[in-house]
Short mmCIF file of C-alpha atoms in Angstrom, two decimals:
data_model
loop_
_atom_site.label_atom_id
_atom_site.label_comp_id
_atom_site.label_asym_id
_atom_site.label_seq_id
_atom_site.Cartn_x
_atom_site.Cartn_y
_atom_site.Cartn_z
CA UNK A 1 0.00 0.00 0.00
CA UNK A 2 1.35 3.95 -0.63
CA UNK A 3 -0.43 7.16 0.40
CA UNK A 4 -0.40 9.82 -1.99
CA UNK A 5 -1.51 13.35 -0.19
CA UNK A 6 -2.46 16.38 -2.36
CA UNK A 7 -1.38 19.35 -0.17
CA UNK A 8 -1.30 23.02 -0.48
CA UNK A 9 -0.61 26.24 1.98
CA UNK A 10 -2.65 28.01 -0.77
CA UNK A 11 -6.39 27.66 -1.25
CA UNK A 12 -8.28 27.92 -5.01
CA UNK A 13 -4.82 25.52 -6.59
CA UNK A 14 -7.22 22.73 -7.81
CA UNK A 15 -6.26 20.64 -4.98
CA UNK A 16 -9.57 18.66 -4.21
CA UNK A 17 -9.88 18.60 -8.29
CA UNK A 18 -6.28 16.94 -8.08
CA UNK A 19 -7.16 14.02 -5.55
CA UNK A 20 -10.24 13.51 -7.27
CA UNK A 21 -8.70 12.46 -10.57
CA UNK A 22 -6.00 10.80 -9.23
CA UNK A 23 -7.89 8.88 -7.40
CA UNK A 24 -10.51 7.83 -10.43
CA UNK A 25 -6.86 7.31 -12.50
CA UNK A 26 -5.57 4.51 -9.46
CA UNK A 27 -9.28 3.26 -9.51
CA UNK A 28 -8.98 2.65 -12.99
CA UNK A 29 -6.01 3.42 -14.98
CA UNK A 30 -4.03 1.44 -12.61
CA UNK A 31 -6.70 -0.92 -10.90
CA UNK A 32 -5.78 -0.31 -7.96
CA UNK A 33 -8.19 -0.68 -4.53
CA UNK A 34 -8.23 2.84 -4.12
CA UNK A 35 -9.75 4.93 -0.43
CA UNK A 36 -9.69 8.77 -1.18
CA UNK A 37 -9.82 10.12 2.37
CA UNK A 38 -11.07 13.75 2.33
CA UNK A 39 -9.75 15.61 5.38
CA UNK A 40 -11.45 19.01 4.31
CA UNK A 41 -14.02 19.86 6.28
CA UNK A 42 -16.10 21.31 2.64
CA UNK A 43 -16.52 18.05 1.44
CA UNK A 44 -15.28 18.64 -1.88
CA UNK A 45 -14.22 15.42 -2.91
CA UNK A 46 -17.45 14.24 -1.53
CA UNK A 47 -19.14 16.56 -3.86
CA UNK A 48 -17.05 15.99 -6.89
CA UNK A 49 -17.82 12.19 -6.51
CA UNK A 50 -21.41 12.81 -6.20
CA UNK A 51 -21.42 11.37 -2.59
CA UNK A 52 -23.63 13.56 -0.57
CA UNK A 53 -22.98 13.96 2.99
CA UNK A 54 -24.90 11.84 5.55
CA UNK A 55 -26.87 14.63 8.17
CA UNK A 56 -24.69 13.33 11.17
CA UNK A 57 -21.23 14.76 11.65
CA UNK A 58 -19.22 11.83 12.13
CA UNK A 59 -15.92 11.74 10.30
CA UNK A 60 -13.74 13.30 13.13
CA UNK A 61 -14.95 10.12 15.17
CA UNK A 62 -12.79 8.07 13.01
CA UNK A 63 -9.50 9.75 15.17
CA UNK A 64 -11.35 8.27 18.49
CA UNK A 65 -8.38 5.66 19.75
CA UNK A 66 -11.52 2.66 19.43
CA UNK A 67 -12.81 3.36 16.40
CA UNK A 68 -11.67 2.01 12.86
CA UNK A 69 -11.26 3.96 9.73
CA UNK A 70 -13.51 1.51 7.83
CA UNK A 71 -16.78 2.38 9.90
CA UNK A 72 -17.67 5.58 7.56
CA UNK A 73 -15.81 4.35 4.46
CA UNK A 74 -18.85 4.72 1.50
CA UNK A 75 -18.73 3.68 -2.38
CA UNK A 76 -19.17 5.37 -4.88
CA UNK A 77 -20.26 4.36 -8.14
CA UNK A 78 -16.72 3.71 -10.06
CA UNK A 79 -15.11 -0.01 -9.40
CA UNK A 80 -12.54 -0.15 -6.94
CA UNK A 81 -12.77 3.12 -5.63
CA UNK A 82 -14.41 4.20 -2.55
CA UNK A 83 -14.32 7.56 0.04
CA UNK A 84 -14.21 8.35 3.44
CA UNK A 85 -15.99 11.45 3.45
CA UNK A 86 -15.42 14.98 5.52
CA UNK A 87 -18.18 16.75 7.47
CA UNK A 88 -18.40 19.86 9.75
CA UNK A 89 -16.87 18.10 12.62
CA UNK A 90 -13.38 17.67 10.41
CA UNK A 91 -12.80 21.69 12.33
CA UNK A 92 -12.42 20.58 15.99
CA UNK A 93 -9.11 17.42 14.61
CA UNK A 94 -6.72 19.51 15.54
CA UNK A 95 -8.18 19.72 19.03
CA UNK A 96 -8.23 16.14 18.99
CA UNK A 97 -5.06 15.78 18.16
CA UNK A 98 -3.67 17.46 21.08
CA UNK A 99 -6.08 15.55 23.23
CA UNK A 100 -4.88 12.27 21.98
CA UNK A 101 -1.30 13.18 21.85
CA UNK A 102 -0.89 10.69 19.24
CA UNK A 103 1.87 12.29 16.87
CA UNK A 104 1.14 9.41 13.99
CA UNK A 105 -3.04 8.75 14.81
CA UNK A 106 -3.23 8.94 11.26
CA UNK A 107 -0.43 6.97 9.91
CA UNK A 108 -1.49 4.16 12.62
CA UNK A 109 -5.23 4.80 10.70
CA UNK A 110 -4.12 3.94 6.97
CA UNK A 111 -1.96 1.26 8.25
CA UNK A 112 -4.86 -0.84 9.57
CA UNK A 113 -6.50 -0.19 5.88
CA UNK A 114 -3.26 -1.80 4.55
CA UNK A 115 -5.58 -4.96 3.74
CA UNK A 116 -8.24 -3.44 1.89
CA UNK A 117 -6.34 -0.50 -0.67
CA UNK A 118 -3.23 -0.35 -2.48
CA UNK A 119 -3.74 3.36 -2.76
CA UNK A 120 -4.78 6.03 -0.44
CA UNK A 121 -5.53 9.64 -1.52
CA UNK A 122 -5.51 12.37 0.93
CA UNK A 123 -7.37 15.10 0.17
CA UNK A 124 -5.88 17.77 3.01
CA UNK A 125 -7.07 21.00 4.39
CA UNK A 126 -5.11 24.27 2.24
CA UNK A 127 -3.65 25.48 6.07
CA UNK A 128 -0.88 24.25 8.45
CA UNK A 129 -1.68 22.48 11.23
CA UNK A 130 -1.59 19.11 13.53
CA UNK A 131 -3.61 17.98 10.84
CA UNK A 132 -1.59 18.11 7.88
CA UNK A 133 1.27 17.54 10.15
CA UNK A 134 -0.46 14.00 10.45
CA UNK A 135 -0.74 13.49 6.89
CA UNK A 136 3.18 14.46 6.08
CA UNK A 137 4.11 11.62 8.93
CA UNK A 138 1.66 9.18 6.78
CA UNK A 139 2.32 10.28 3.50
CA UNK A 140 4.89 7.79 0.82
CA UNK A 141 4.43 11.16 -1.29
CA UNK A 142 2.99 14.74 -1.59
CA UNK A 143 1.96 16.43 -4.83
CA UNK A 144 1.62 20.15 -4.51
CA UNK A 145 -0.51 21.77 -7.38
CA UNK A 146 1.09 24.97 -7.94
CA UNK A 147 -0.40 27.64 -10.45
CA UNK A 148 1.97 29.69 -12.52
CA UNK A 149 1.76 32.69 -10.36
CA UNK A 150 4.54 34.31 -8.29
CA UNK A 151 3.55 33.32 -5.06
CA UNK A 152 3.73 29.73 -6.10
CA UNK A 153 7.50 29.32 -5.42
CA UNK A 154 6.78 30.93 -1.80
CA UNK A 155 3.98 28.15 -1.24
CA UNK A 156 6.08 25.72 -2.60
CA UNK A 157 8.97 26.31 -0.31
CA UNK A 158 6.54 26.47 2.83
CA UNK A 159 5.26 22.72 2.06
CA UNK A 160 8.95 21.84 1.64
CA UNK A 161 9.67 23.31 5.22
CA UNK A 162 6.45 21.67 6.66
CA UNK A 163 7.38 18.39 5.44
CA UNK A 164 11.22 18.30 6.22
CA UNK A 165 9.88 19.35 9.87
CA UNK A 166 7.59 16.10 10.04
CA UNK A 167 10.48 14.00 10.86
CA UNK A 168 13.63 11.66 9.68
CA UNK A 169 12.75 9.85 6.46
CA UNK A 170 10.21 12.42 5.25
CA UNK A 171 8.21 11.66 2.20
CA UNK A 172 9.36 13.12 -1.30
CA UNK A 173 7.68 15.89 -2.68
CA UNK A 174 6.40 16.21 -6.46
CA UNK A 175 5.04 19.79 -7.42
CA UNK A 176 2.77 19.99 -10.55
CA UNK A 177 2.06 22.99 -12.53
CA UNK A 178 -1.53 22.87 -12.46
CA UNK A 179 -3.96 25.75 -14.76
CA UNK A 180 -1.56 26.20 -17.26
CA UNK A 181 -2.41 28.24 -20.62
CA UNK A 182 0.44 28.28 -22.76
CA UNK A 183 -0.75 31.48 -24.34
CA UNK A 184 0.16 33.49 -21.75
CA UNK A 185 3.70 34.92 -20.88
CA UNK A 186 3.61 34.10 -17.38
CA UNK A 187 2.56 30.78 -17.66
CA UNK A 188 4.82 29.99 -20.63
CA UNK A 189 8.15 31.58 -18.72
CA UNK A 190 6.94 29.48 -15.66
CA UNK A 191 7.18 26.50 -17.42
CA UNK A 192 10.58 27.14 -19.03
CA UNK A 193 11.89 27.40 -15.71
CA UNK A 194 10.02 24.50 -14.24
CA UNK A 195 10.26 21.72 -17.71
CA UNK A 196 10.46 18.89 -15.27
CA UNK A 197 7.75 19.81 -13.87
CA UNK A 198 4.25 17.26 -14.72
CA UNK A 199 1.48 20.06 -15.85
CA UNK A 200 -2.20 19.74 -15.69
CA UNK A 201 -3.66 22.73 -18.46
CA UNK A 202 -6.38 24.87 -17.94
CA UNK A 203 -9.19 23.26 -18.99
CA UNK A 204 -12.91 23.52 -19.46
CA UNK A 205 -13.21 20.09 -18.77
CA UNK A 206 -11.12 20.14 -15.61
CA UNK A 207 -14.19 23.13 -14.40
CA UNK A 208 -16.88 20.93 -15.55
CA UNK A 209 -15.70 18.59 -13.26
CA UNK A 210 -18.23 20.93 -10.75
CA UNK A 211 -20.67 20.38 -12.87
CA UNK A 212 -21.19 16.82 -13.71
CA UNK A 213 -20.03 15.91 -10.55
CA UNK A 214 -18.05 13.37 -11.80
CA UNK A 215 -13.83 12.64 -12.40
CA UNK A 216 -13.21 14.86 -16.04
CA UNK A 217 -11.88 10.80 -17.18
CA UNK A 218 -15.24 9.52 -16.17
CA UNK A 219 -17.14 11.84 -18.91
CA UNK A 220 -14.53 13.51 -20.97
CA UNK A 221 -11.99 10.47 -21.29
CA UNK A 222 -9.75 11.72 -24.54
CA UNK A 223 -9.91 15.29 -23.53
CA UNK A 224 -6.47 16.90 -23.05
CA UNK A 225 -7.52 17.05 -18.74
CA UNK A 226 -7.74 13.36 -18.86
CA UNK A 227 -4.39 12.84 -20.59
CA UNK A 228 -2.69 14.99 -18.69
CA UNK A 229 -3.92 13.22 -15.09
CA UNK A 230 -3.33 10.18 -16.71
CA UNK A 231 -0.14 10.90 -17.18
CA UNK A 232 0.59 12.64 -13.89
CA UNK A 233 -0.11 9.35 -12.22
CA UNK A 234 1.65 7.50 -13.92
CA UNK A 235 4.51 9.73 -12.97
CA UNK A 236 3.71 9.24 -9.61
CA UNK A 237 3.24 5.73 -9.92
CA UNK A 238 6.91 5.97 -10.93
CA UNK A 239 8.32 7.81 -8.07
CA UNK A 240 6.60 5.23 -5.79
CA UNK A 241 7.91 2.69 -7.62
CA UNK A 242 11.61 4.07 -6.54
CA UNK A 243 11.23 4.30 -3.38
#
């Protein structure tokens, strides 16, 4: 099993549009028993899945020392991929956390899942905290979506310091340049500087995701979105794959 979190200091990046796709691409690119575990408290991977909250806020109750990850687990309607949703209650973790004092709750979470998925997704909250603390110290890598803006290279060098301070043996980092238009200066220079780089464009597709509620490979599978997630997980696939 590997755990993939999709992390960013910086809200409005794509992230939650990121995990989502990834996940539907290790679903079924890659076949892989796949949990995306949404640690936002909007729900957007919920959404974006078309898995509607359930009218109890529950999911911080997973973190309770007796309870198991797999109690609020739900499927949705693609093979081999399911989600344990966010709620409300996702706000008051970091709380728990310190009450707890369990520095890797979350790791010791995903392990016990090691049975049922190959791949975890992490969709995590855009701030610093315990939280995303946790993930880093669970994490076998992080993608950062970074836009071609000039802040970008500040955000990307605050996840860098965030997840060298979670500890020997951190996981590697892979940033992506995510709503890229090649028609514009910015974006174009950004690139030359970054070529390494995987990039996921600007897309219409990637916005309609929103709108159909649904993975942009699920109803748009040979747009130029789909390739380019495709492709992005495969390249992560590969840096697992290393070690």
């Amino acid at each position: 099993m590997a755990s993939i979190a999709i992390y960013s200091v910086k809200g409005g990046v794509g992230k939650t549009t990121f995990a989502v796709n990834l996940a539907w691409c290790a679903a079924n690119i890659s076949r892989r028993e796949t949990l995306l575990w949404d640690l936002d408290a909007s729900n957007g991977s919920g959404f974006l899945l078309g898995v509607d909250p359930k009218k109890k806020s529950t999911a911080e109750s997973v973190f309770d020392l007796d309870r198991k990850a797999n109690k609020l687990i739900r499927k949705t309607e693609y093979a081999n991929l399911h989600l344990l949703p966010a709620d409300e209650s996702i706000r008051t973790l970091d709380r728990q956390f310190d009450r707890i004092g369990k520095k890797k709750r979350l790791a010791k979470l995903a392990e016990g899942l090691r049975k049922d998925y190959d791949r975890i997704i992490f969709d995590c909250p855009p701030v610093m905290s315990e939280v995303s603390a946790q993930v880093m110290r669970a994490a076998d890598i992080v993608i950062v979506p970074l836009p071609p803006s000039p802040l970008s290279a500040r955000a990307l060098d605050q996840v860098v310091e965030e997840v060298r301070g979670s500890g020997k043996g951190h996981p590697p980092i892979l940033p992506v340049m995510s709503m890229i238009d090649m028609r514009r200066t910015l974006h174009k220079e950004a690139r030359a500087a970054n070529p390494k780089w995987p990039v996921v464009p600007l897309a219409s597709a990637i916005e309609q995701c929103a709108v159909e509620r649904k993975p942009v490979g699920a109803f748009a599978p040979r747009s130029p979105a789909a390739r380019a997630f495709a492709q992005l997980w495969t390249a992560i696939e590969r840096k697992l794959a290393k070690g």
